[in-house]
Coordinates of C-alpha atoms in Angstrom, one line a residue:
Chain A
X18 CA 0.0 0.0 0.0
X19 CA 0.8 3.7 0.1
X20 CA 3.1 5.1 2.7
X21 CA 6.0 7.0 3.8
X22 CA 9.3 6.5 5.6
X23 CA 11.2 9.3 6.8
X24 CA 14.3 9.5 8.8
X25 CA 13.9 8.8 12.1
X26 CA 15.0 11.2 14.9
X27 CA 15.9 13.0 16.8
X28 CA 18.1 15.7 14.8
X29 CA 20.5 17.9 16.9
X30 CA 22.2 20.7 15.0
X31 CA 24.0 24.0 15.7
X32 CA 22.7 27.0 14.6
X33 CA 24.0 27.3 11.0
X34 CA 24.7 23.8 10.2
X35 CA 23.1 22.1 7.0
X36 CA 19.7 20.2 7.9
X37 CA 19.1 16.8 5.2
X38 CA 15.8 15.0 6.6
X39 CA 15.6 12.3 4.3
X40 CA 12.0 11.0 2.8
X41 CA 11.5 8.2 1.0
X42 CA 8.1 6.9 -0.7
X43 CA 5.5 4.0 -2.2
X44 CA 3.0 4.7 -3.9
X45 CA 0.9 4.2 -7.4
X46 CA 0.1 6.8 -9.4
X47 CA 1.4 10.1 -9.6
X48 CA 1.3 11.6 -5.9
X49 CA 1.9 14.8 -4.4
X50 CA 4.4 15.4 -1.7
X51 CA 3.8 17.4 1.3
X52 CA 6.4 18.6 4.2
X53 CA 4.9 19.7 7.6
X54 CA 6.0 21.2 10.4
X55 CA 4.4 21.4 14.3
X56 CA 5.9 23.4 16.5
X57 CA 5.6 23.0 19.9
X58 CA 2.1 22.8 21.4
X59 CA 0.3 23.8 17.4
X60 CA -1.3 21.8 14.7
X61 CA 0.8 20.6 11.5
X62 CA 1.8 23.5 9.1
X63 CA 2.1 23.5 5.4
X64 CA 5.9 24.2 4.7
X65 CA 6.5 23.4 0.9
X66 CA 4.9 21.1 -1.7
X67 CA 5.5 19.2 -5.0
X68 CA 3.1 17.7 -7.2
X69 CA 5.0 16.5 -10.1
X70 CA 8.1 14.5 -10.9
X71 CA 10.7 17.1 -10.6
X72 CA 9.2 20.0 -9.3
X73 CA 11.6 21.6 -6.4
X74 CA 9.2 22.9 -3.4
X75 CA 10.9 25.9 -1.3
X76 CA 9.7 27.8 1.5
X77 CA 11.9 29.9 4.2
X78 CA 14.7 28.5 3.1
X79 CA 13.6 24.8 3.0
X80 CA 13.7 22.8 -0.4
X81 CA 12.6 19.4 -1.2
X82 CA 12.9 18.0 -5.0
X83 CA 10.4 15.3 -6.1
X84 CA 12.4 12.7 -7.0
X85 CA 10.8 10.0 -9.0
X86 CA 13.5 7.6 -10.2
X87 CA 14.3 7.3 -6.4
X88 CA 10.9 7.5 -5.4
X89 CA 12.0 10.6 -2.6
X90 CA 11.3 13.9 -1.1
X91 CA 14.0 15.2 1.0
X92 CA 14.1 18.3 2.8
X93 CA 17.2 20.8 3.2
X94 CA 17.8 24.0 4.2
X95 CA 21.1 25.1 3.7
X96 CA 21.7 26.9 7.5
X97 CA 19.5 26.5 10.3
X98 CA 18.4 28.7 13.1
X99 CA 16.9 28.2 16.9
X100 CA 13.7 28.9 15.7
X101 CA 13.6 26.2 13.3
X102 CA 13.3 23.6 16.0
X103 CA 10.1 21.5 15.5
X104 CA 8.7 18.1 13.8
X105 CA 8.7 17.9 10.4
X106 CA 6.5 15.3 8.9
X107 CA 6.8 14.0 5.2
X108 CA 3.3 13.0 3.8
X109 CA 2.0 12.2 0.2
X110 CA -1.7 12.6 -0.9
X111 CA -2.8 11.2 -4.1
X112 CA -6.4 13.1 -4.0
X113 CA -9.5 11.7 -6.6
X114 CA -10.4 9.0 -5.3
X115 CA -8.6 8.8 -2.4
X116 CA -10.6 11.9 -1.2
X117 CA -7.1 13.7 0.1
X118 CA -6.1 11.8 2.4
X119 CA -2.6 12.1 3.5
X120 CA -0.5 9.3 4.4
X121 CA 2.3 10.7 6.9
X122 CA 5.6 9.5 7.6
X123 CA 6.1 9.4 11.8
X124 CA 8.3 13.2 12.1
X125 CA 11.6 14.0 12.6
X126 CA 12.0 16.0 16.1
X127 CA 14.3 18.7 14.7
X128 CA 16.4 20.5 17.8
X129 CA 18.9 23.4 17.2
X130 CA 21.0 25.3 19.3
X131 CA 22.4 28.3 19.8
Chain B
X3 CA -10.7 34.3 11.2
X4 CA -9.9 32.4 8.4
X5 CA -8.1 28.9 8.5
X6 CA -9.1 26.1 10.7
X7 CA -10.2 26.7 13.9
X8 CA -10.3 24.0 16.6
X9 CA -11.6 24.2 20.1
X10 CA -11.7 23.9 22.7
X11 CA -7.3 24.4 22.6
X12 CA -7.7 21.8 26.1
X13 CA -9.7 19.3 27.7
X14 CA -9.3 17.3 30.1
X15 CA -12.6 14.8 31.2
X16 CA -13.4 11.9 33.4
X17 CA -14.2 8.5 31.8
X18 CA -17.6 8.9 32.2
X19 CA -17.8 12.1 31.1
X20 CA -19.5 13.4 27.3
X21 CA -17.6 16.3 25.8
X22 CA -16.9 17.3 22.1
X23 CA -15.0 18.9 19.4
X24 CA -15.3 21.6 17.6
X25 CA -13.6 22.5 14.2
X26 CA -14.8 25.1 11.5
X27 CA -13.0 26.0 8.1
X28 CA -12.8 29.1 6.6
X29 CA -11.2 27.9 3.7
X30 CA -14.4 26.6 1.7
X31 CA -13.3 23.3 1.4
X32 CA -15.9 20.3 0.6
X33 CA -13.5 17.3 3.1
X34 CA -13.0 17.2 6.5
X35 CA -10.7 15.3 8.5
X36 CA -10.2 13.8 11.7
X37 CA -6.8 12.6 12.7
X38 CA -5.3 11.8 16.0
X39 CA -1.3 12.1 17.0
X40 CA -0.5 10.3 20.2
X41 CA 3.0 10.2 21.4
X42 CA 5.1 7.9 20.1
X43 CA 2.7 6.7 17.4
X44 CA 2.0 7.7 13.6
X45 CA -0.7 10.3 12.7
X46 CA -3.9 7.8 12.8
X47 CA -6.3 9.3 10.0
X48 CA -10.1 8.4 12.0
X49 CA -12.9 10.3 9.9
X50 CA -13.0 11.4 6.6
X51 CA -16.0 13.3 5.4
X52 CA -17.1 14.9 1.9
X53 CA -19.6 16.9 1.2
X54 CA -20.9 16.7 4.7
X55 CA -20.9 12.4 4.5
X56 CA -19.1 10.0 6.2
X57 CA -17.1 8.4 3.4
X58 CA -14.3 7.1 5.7
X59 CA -14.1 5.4 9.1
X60 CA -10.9 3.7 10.3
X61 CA -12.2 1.4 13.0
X62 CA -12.2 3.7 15.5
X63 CA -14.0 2.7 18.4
X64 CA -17.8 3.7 18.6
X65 CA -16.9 5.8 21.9
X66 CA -15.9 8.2 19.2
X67 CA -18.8 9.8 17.2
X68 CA -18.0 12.5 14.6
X69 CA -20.8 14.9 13.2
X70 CA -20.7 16.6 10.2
X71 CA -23.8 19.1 9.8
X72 CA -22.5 21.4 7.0
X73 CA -19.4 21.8 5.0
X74 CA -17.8 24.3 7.2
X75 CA -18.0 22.2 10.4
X76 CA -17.1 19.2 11.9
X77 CA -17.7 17.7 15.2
X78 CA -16.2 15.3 17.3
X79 CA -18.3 13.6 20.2
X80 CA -16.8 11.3 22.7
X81 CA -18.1 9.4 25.6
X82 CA -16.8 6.9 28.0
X83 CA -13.2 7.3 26.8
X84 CA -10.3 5.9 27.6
X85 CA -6.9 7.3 29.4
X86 CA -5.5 5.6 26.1
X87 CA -7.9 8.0 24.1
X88 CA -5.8 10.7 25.5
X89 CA -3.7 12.6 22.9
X90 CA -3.8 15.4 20.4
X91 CA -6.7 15.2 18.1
X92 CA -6.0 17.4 14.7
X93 CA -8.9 18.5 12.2
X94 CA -8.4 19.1 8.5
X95 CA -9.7 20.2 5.6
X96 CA -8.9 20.1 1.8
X97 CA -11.0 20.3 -1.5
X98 CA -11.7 17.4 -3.4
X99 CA -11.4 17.0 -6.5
X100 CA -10.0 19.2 -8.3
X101 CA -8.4 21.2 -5.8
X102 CA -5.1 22.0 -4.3
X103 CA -3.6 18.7 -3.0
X104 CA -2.6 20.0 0.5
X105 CA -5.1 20.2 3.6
X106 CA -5.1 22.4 5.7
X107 CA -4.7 21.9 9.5
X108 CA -6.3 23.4 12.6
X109 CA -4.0 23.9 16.1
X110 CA -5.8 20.8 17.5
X111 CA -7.7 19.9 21.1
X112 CA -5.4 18.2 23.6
X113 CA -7.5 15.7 25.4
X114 CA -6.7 14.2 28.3
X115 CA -8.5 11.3 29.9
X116 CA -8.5 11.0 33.5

């Protein structure tokens, strides 16, 4: 079936530092891929999308690159700050049929420091 | 207010006790979602509804009854719960078909079960 694997955590970084979170999917079909991000105490957060095989998906300085031949979704951001710190969550939807639903990958706890 | 809004933000309620949650979309989406995130676990998808109907139910346990009067709200109603029942439950919405792929989440009701 469909699903997600992610990286598992937790991620300790400096302030600064280069973040790879590394996603890897199943699916059939064409899905879309999906980072989130909770902070502390909140709901999940939207942080960038892809929806097609090579699309690139930025958002405050996170990218993630829909990777088809590898059948992955990583996330980077090239220099990390304190208030990064949070759980990122890979997902993948493949909407019609499926009415939306998302299919989540189990979060990366991401800590920085100062 | 626009979004999803979820409340109450805390709960906490006996095992005999009947409460339930709230979530309302400002988005004008035609799916909303029920998910649950305890600790330690994957995000659990529970309800799925479209156009106000019940078109998913993951075997959640009948002490959890969702209610879906319109397309802009979505309940959740729970009775004789569990302390295992306790954790953060997450509402959603999206647009399906034919819309953006991503849903959208509210901040979610911590429930505790005591």
């Amino acid at each position: 079936g469909d699903s997600v694997t992610q990286m598992e955590g937790p991620v300790t970084l400096s302030e600064e530092a280069f973040l790879t979170i590394n996603c890897t999917y199943t699916a059939t079909g064409y899905p879309s891929l999906f980072w989130y991000v909770q902070y502390p105490g909140e709901g999940l957060q939207l942080l960038l999308k892809a929806t097609k095989a090579d699309d690139k998906g930025s958002n405050k300085g996170f990218e993630a690159t829909y990777r088809k031949e590898t059948t992955s979704f990583h996330l980077e951001k090239g220099s990390v700050q304190v208030s990064d710190s949070a759980v990122y969550f890979c997902a993948l939807s493949k909407g019609g049929s499926t009415l939306g639903r998302l299919y989540f990958g189990r979060g990366t706890q991401l800590t920085v420091w100062p | 207010e626009t979004g999803v809004t979820q409340t109450p933000r805390h709960l906490v309620m006996g095992m005999t006790n009947k409460k339930s949650l709230k979530c309302e979309q400002h988005l004008g989406h035609n799916a909303m979602y029920w998910y649950k995130q305890s600790a330690k676990k994957p995000l659990e998808l529970m309800f799925v509804y479209s156009l106000e109907e019940r078109v998913e139910n993951n075997s959640v346990p009948s002490r959890f009854s969702p209610e879906c009067p319109n397309s802009s709200h979505l309940f959740l109603h729970l009775h004789t719960l569990q302390p295992e029942d306790s954790a953060l439950y997450l509402c959603a919405s999206s647009q399906v078909p034919g819309g953006k792929p991503e849903a959208f989440f509210g901040q979610g009701t911590r429930l505790t079960v005591v």
